[in-house]
Amino acid sequence: AEVFMLPEAHKSGRLTLYRARNFPNDWEKVCDVLDVPAIDASVIQHDGRWWMFHALPGDGATRELHAAFAAQLEGPWRPHPLNPVRR
């Protein structure tokens, strides 16, 4: 099984997917999956589709939950049409 990570990097303005070449110390960039400053991105697979949940920068007291979905982990990711899905 392959190991992937989406490290926190919202200050870069994008979310980048990495694959372990030799876990846990050697990683390679796979692709940029979102061109938004996603915070605390979490990914699950459900019914054959990938789902990502994340916040966007802003006032911590009013941070909103956003969702995106894709057929493959590498994307392309599409934002959920009802974003933000939770306030």
Short mmCIF file of N, CA and C in Angstrom, two decimals:
data_model
loop_
_atom_site.label_atom_id
_atom_site.label_comp_id
_atom_site.label_asym_id
_atom_site.label_seq_id
_atom_site.Cartn_x
_atom_site.Cartn_y
_atom_site.Cartn_z
N ALA A 1 0.85 -1.19 0.00
CA ALA A 1 0.00 0.00 0.00
C ALA A 1 0.89 1.25 0.00
N GLU A 2 0.47 2.23 -0.76
CA GLU A 2 1.22 3.48 -0.81
C GLU A 2 0.78 4.39 0.32
N VAL A 3 1.70 5.27 0.73
CA VAL A 3 1.42 6.24 1.78
C VAL A 3 1.52 7.63 1.18
N PHE A 4 0.50 8.45 1.44
CA PHE A 4 0.46 9.82 0.93
C PHE A 4 0.32 10.78 2.09
N MET A 5 0.65 12.06 1.85
CA MET A 5 0.39 13.09 2.85
C MET A 5 0.05 14.41 2.16
N LEU A 6 -0.72 15.21 2.88
CA LEU A 6 -1.08 16.56 2.49
C LEU A 6 -0.63 17.48 3.62
N PRO A 7 0.64 17.90 3.61
CA PRO A 7 1.12 18.70 4.73
C PRO A 7 0.49 20.09 4.77
N GLU A 8 0.36 20.59 5.96
CA GLU A 8 -0.18 21.94 6.17
C GLU A 8 0.77 22.95 5.54
N ALA A 9 0.26 23.73 4.59
CA ALA A 9 1.08 24.73 3.90
C ALA A 9 0.20 25.84 3.36
N HIS A 10 -0.81 26.25 4.13
CA HIS A 10 -1.78 27.22 3.60
C HIS A 10 -1.14 28.55 3.23
N LYS A 11 0.00 28.89 3.83
CA LYS A 11 0.65 30.16 3.49
C LYS A 11 1.20 30.16 2.06
N SER A 12 1.38 28.98 1.48
CA SER A 12 1.86 28.89 0.09
C SER A 12 0.72 29.16 -0.90
N GLY A 13 -0.53 29.10 -0.43
CA GLY A 13 -1.67 29.33 -1.31
C GLY A 13 -2.12 28.12 -2.09
N ARG A 14 -1.56 26.95 -1.79
CA ARG A 14 -1.97 25.73 -2.50
C ARG A 14 -1.78 24.52 -1.58
N LEU A 15 -2.43 23.45 -1.96
CA LEU A 15 -2.32 22.19 -1.21
C LEU A 15 -1.64 21.17 -2.11
N THR A 16 -0.55 20.59 -1.63
CA THR A 16 0.28 19.69 -2.43
C THR A 16 0.25 18.28 -1.86
N LEU A 17 0.05 17.32 -2.75
CA LEU A 17 0.04 15.90 -2.39
C LEU A 17 1.44 15.32 -2.57
N TYR A 18 1.90 14.56 -1.56
CA TYR A 18 3.19 13.89 -1.61
C TYR A 18 3.00 12.40 -1.41
N ARG A 19 3.88 11.60 -2.02
CA ARG A 19 3.90 10.14 -1.89
C ARG A 19 5.21 9.73 -1.23
N ALA A 20 5.13 8.78 -0.32
CA ALA A 20 6.34 8.28 0.33
C ALA A 20 7.12 7.39 -0.63
N ARG A 21 8.39 7.74 -0.83
CA ARG A 21 9.30 6.84 -1.58
C ARG A 21 9.84 5.80 -0.63
N ASN A 22 10.18 6.27 0.57
CA ASN A 22 10.70 5.40 1.62
C ASN A 22 10.20 5.97 2.94
N PHE A 23 9.04 5.50 3.38
CA PHE A 23 8.40 6.03 4.58
C PHE A 23 9.28 5.79 5.80
N PRO A 24 9.45 6.72 6.68
CA PRO A 24 8.79 8.02 6.78
C PRO A 24 9.66 9.20 6.35
N ASN A 25 10.85 8.96 5.80
CA ASN A 25 11.79 10.06 5.60
C ASN A 25 11.96 10.57 4.17
N ASP A 26 11.48 9.85 3.17
CA ASP A 26 11.73 10.24 1.78
C ASP A 26 10.41 10.39 1.05
N TRP A 27 10.09 11.64 0.63
CA TRP A 27 8.81 11.95 0.00
C TRP A 27 9.04 12.59 -1.36
N GLU A 28 8.12 12.34 -2.30
CA GLU A 28 8.17 12.99 -3.60
C GLU A 28 6.86 13.72 -3.86
N LYS A 29 6.96 14.87 -4.49
CA LYS A 29 5.76 15.63 -4.83
C LYS A 29 5.02 14.90 -5.95
N VAL A 30 3.72 14.73 -5.77
CA VAL A 30 2.87 14.12 -6.80
C VAL A 30 2.25 15.23 -7.64
N CYS A 31 1.55 16.16 -6.99
CA CYS A 31 0.89 17.25 -7.70
C CYS A 31 0.30 18.24 -6.71
N ASP A 32 -0.03 19.42 -7.21
CA ASP A 32 -0.83 20.37 -6.44
C ASP A 32 -2.28 19.99 -6.65
N VAL A 33 -2.99 19.71 -5.57
CA VAL A 33 -4.37 19.25 -5.71
C VAL A 33 -5.39 20.38 -5.61
N LEU A 34 -5.04 21.46 -4.90
CA LEU A 34 -5.92 22.62 -4.81
C LEU A 34 -5.10 23.88 -4.92
N ASP A 35 -5.60 24.85 -5.63
CA ASP A 35 -4.94 26.15 -5.73
C ASP A 35 -5.61 27.15 -4.81
N VAL A 36 -5.92 26.70 -3.61
CA VAL A 36 -6.45 27.56 -2.55
C VAL A 36 -5.66 27.26 -1.28
N PRO A 37 -5.61 28.19 -0.35
CA PRO A 37 -4.85 27.97 0.89
C PRO A 37 -5.62 27.11 1.89
N ALA A 38 -5.79 25.83 1.59
CA ALA A 38 -6.56 24.92 2.43
C ALA A 38 -5.86 24.70 3.78
N ILE A 39 -6.66 24.70 4.83
CA ILE A 39 -6.16 24.49 6.19
C ILE A 39 -6.75 23.20 6.74
N ASP A 40 -5.89 22.38 7.36
CA ASP A 40 -6.31 21.13 8.00
C ASP A 40 -7.08 20.22 7.05
N ALA A 41 -6.58 20.03 5.85
CA ALA A 41 -7.26 19.19 4.87
C ALA A 41 -7.27 17.73 5.32
N SER A 42 -8.45 17.12 5.24
CA SER A 42 -8.62 15.70 5.54
C SER A 42 -9.31 15.05 4.36
N VAL A 43 -8.84 13.86 3.98
CA VAL A 43 -9.35 13.17 2.79
C VAL A 43 -9.88 11.80 3.19
N ILE A 44 -11.04 11.45 2.63
CA ILE A 44 -11.60 10.11 2.81
C ILE A 44 -12.08 9.61 1.45
N GLN A 45 -12.24 8.30 1.35
CA GLN A 45 -12.83 7.71 0.15
C GLN A 45 -14.17 7.12 0.56
N HIS A 46 -15.23 7.46 -0.20
CA HIS A 46 -16.57 6.97 0.11
C HIS A 46 -17.32 6.71 -1.20
N ASP A 47 -17.83 5.50 -1.34
CA ASP A 47 -18.60 5.11 -2.53
C ASP A 47 -17.86 5.41 -3.83
N GLY A 48 -16.57 5.12 -3.88
CA GLY A 48 -15.79 5.26 -5.10
C GLY A 48 -15.37 6.67 -5.44
N ARG A 49 -15.60 7.60 -4.55
CA ARG A 49 -15.23 9.00 -4.78
C ARG A 49 -14.39 9.47 -3.60
N TRP A 50 -13.42 10.33 -3.90
CA TRP A 50 -12.60 10.95 -2.86
C TRP A 50 -13.27 12.24 -2.41
N TRP A 51 -13.27 12.48 -1.10
CA TRP A 51 -13.82 13.68 -0.51
C TRP A 51 -12.75 14.35 0.34
N MET A 52 -12.67 15.66 0.22
CA MET A 52 -11.71 16.43 1.02
C MET A 52 -12.49 17.50 1.78
N PHE A 53 -12.16 17.64 3.06
CA PHE A 53 -12.75 18.65 3.91
C PHE A 53 -11.64 19.55 4.42
N HIS A 54 -11.85 20.85 4.36
CA HIS A 54 -10.81 21.80 4.76
C HIS A 54 -11.42 23.14 5.11
N ALA A 55 -10.65 23.96 5.78
CA ALA A 55 -11.04 25.33 6.08
C ALA A 55 -10.23 26.25 5.19
N LEU A 56 -10.66 27.49 5.09
CA LEU A 56 -9.91 28.53 4.39
C LEU A 56 -9.49 29.58 5.41
N PRO A 57 -8.41 30.32 5.15
CA PRO A 57 -7.97 31.33 6.11
C PRO A 57 -9.07 32.36 6.36
N GLY A 58 -9.02 32.93 7.52
CA GLY A 58 -10.00 33.95 7.89
C GLY A 58 -10.02 34.08 9.39
N ASP A 59 -10.98 34.77 9.88
CA ASP A 59 -11.16 34.93 11.31
C ASP A 59 -11.44 33.56 11.92
N GLY A 60 -10.61 33.13 12.86
CA GLY A 60 -10.77 31.82 13.47
C GLY A 60 -12.14 31.61 14.10
N ALA A 61 -12.78 32.68 14.53
CA ALA A 61 -14.10 32.56 15.15
C ALA A 61 -15.18 32.29 14.11
N THR A 62 -14.92 32.60 12.85
CA THR A 62 -15.94 32.42 11.82
C THR A 62 -15.47 31.48 10.71
N ARG A 63 -14.47 30.66 10.98
CA ARG A 63 -13.95 29.76 9.96
C ARG A 63 -15.04 28.81 9.47
N GLU A 64 -15.03 28.54 8.18
CA GLU A 64 -16.06 27.72 7.55
C GLU A 64 -15.45 26.42 7.01
N LEU A 65 -16.25 25.36 7.01
CA LEU A 65 -15.82 24.08 6.46
C LEU A 65 -16.19 24.02 4.99
N HIS A 66 -15.21 23.70 4.16
CA HIS A 66 -15.41 23.53 2.71
C HIS A 66 -15.18 22.08 2.34
N ALA A 67 -15.81 21.64 1.27
CA ALA A 67 -15.65 20.28 0.78
C ALA A 67 -15.31 20.32 -0.71
N ALA A 68 -14.59 19.29 -1.15
CA ALA A 68 -14.25 19.12 -2.55
C ALA A 68 -14.30 17.62 -2.83
N PHE A 69 -14.45 17.25 -4.10
CA PHE A 69 -14.51 15.83 -4.44
C PHE A 69 -13.76 15.57 -5.74
N ALA A 70 -13.34 14.30 -5.90
CA ALA A 70 -12.58 13.90 -7.08
C ALA A 70 -12.74 12.39 -7.29
N ALA A 71 -12.57 11.97 -8.52
CA ALA A 71 -12.62 10.54 -8.83
C ALA A 71 -11.31 9.86 -8.45
N GLN A 72 -10.21 10.62 -8.46
CA GLN A 72 -8.88 10.10 -8.12
C GLN A 72 -8.25 11.01 -7.08
N LEU A 73 -7.40 10.44 -6.25
CA LEU A 73 -6.73 11.23 -5.22
C LEU A 73 -5.95 12.39 -5.82
N GLU A 74 -5.36 12.18 -6.99
CA GLU A 74 -4.57 13.21 -7.66
C GLU A 74 -5.44 14.30 -8.30
N GLY A 75 -6.75 14.08 -8.32
CA GLY A 75 -7.67 15.06 -8.89
C GLY A 75 -8.02 14.74 -10.32
N PRO A 76 -8.70 15.66 -10.96
CA PRO A 76 -8.95 17.03 -10.52
C PRO A 76 -10.02 17.10 -9.43
N TRP A 77 -9.81 18.00 -8.49
CA TRP A 77 -10.73 18.24 -7.39
C TRP A 77 -11.70 19.34 -7.77
N ARG A 78 -12.97 19.12 -7.44
CA ARG A 78 -14.02 20.11 -7.72
C ARG A 78 -14.62 20.55 -6.40
N PRO A 79 -14.80 21.84 -6.21
CA PRO A 79 -15.43 22.30 -4.96
C PRO A 79 -16.90 21.88 -4.91
N HIS A 80 -17.36 21.58 -3.74
CA HIS A 80 -18.77 21.24 -3.55
C HIS A 80 -19.63 22.47 -3.88
N PRO A 81 -20.71 22.29 -4.62
CA PRO A 81 -21.51 23.46 -5.04
C PRO A 81 -22.18 24.20 -3.88
N LEU A 82 -22.28 23.59 -2.72
CA LEU A 82 -22.92 24.26 -1.57
C LEU A 82 -21.90 24.81 -0.55
N ASN A 83 -20.64 24.94 -0.97
CA ASN A 83 -19.62 25.49 -0.05
C ASN A 83 -20.00 26.88 0.40
N PRO A 84 -19.73 27.22 1.65
CA PRO A 84 -19.21 26.35 2.69
C PRO A 84 -20.30 25.40 3.17
N VAL A 85 -19.91 24.16 3.47
CA VAL A 85 -20.88 23.14 3.87
C VAL A 85 -21.24 23.24 5.35
N ARG A 86 -20.42 23.98 6.10
CA ARG A 86 -20.69 24.17 7.54
C ARG A 86 -20.11 25.50 7.97
N ARG A 87 -20.87 26.24 8.77
CA ARG A 87 -20.38 27.51 9.32
C ARG A 87 -20.25 27.39 10.81
#
